[in-house]
XYZ file of C-alpha atoms in Angstrom:
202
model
C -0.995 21.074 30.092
C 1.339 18.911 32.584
C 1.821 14.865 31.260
C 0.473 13.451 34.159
C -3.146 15.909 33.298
C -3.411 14.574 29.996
C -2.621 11.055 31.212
C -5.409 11.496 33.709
C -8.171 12.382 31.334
C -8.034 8.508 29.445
C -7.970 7.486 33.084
C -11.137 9.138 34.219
C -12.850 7.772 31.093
C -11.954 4.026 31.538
C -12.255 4.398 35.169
C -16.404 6.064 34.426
C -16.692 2.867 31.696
C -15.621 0.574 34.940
C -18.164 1.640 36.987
C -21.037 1.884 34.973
C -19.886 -1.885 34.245
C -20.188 -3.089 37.987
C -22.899 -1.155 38.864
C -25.446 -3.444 36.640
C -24.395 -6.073 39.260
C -24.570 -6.630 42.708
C -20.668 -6.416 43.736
C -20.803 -2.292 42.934
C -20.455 -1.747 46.540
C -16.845 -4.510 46.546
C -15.359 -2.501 43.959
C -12.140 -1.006 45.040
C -9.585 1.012 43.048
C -5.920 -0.322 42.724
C -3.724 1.896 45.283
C -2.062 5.059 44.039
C 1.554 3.435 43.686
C -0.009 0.773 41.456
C 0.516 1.222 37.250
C -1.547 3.686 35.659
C -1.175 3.217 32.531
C -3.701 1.960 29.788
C -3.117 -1.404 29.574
C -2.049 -1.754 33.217
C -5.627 -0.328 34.146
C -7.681 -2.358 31.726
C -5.850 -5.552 32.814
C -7.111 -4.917 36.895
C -10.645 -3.655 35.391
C -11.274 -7.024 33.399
C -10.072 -8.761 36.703
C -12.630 -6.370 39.019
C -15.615 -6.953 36.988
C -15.834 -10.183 35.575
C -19.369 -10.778 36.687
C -20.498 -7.536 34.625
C -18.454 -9.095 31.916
C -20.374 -12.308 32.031
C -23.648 -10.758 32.431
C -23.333 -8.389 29.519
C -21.883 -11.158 27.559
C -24.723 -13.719 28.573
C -27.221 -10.797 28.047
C -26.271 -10.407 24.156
C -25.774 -13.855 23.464
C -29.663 -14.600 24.539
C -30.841 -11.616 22.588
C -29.141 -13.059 19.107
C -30.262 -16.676 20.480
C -33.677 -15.027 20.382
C -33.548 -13.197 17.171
C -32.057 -16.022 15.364
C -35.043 -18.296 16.523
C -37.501 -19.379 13.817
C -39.585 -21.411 15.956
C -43.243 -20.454 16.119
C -43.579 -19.738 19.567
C -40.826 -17.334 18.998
C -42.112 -15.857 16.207
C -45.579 -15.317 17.740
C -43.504 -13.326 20.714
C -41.567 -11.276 18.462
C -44.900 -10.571 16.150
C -46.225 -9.397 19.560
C -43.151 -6.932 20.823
C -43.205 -5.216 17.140
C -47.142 -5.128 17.438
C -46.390 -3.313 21.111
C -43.634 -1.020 19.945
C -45.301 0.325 16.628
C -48.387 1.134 18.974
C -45.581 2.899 21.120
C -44.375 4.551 18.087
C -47.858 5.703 16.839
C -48.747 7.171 20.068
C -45.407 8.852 20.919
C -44.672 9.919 17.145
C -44.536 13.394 17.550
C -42.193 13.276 20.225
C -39.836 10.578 18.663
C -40.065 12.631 15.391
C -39.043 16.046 17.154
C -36.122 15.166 19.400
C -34.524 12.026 16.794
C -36.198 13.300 13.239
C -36.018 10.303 10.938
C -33.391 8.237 12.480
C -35.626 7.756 15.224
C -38.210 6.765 13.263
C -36.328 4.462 11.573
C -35.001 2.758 14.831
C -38.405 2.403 15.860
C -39.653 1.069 12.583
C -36.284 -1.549 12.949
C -34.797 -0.527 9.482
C -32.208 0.968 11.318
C -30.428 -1.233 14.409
C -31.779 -3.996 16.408
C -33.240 -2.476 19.742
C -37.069 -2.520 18.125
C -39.505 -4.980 18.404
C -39.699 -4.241 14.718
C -36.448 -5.487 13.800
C -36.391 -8.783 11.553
C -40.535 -8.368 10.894
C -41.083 -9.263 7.230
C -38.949 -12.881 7.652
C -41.616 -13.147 11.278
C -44.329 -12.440 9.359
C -43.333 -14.784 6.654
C -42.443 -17.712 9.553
C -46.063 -17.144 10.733
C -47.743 -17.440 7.056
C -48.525 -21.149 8.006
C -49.867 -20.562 11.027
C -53.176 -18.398 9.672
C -56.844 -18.915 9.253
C -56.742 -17.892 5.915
C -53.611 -18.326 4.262
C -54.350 -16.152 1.264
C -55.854 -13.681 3.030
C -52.962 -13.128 5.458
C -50.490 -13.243 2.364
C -52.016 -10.169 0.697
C -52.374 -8.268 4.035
C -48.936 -9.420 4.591
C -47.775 -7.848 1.194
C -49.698 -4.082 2.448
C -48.054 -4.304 5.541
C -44.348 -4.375 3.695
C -45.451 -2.042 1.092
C -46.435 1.091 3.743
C -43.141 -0.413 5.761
C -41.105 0.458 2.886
C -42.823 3.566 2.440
C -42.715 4.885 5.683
C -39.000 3.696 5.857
C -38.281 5.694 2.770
C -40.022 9.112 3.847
C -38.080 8.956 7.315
C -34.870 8.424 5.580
C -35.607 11.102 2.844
C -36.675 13.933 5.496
C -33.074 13.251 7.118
C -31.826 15.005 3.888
C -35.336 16.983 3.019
C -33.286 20.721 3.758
C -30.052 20.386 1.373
C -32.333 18.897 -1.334
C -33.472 20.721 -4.156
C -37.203 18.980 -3.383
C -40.264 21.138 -2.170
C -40.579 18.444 0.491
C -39.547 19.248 4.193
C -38.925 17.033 7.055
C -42.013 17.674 8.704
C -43.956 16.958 5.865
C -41.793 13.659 5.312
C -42.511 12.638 8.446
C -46.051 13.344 8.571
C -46.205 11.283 5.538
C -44.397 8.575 7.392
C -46.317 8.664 10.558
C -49.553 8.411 7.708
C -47.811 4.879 6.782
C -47.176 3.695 10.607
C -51.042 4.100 10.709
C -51.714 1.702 7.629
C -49.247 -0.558 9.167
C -51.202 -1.000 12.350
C -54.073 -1.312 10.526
C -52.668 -4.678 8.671
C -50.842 -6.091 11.516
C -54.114 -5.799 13.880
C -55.515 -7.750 10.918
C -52.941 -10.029 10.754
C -53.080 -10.520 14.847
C -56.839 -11.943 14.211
C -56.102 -14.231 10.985
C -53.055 -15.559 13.526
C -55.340 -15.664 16.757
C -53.046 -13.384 18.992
């Protein structure tokens, strides 16, 4: 393999990263590459594409900063909001399970349950649910449903992560059973949060 074909391949990468960059914005169609007798090395190339794009920059930047603005929030209007995106995405998960569960097997589960990253609804729940205790009809009441709802959370967390590992174990358990275990849990846990939506009026 020639130098200039295995300098090319780092290219093409940086150069695909670029445009996926500028095409969230509206200046995809101003982008113009740097003419052929310009540098090609790394740094060179990175230096023009952090010049090229900085609106993408911004935006991206701007994009994660409100999302950790909005996690971070312990207001409760926030709170109420974020109690209603994990409401929406465990329904999504409930009704899509076996489909999530097939093509992502626990992990999936997990993301969607937000034990694992911070892309679900789901993420951050228990501290929401705790923010919102005030805020309910029945204080006691919401406590104790509050308290199932963490208990089949933790549960359903525990069989997604164990049917990850189900086939090198010496355990009778499989993933499919795991996970139909798990998806047993993600019903309970609508069950108590639909409670928990009346005691909080939402």
């Amino acid at each position: 393999m020639s130098q200039r074909t295995q300098m090319r391949r780092p290219l093409r990468l940086i150069v695909a990263i670029a445009l996926i960059a500028v095409g969230r914005t509206r200046h995809a169609l101003a982008f113009s590459m740097p003419s052929q007798n310009a540098a090609t090395d790394r740094r060179s190339f990175c230096a023009w594409a952090l010049v090229a794009c900085p609106t993408s920059a911004s935006a991206l930047n701007k994009e994660t900063k409100d999302t950790m603005l909005f996690l971070k929030d312990t207001s409760t209007d926030v709170a109420k909001e974020r109690f209603r995106l994990a409401r929406s995405d465990l329904a999504y998960l409930v009704e899509h399970y076996a489909e999530i569960s097939a093509s992502g097997g626990g992990d999936a589960v997990r993301n969607y349950l937000g034990t694992q990253g911070i892309t679900s609804g789901m993420y951050g729940i228990q501290k929401v649910l705790k923010r919102l205790q005030g805020e309910a009809d029945d204080i006691v009441e919401y406590t104790e449903t509050m308290d199932e709802f963490n208990a089949y959370l933790y549960q359903a967390e525990g069989a997604a992560y164990q049917s990850m590992f189900a086939q090198h174990s010496s355990s009778r358990s499989t993933p499919e059973s795991l996970l139909a275990t798990a998806k047993q849990d993600v019903l309970q846990m609508v069950k108590y949060m639909d409670r928990m939506a009346e005691q909080l009026s939402i």
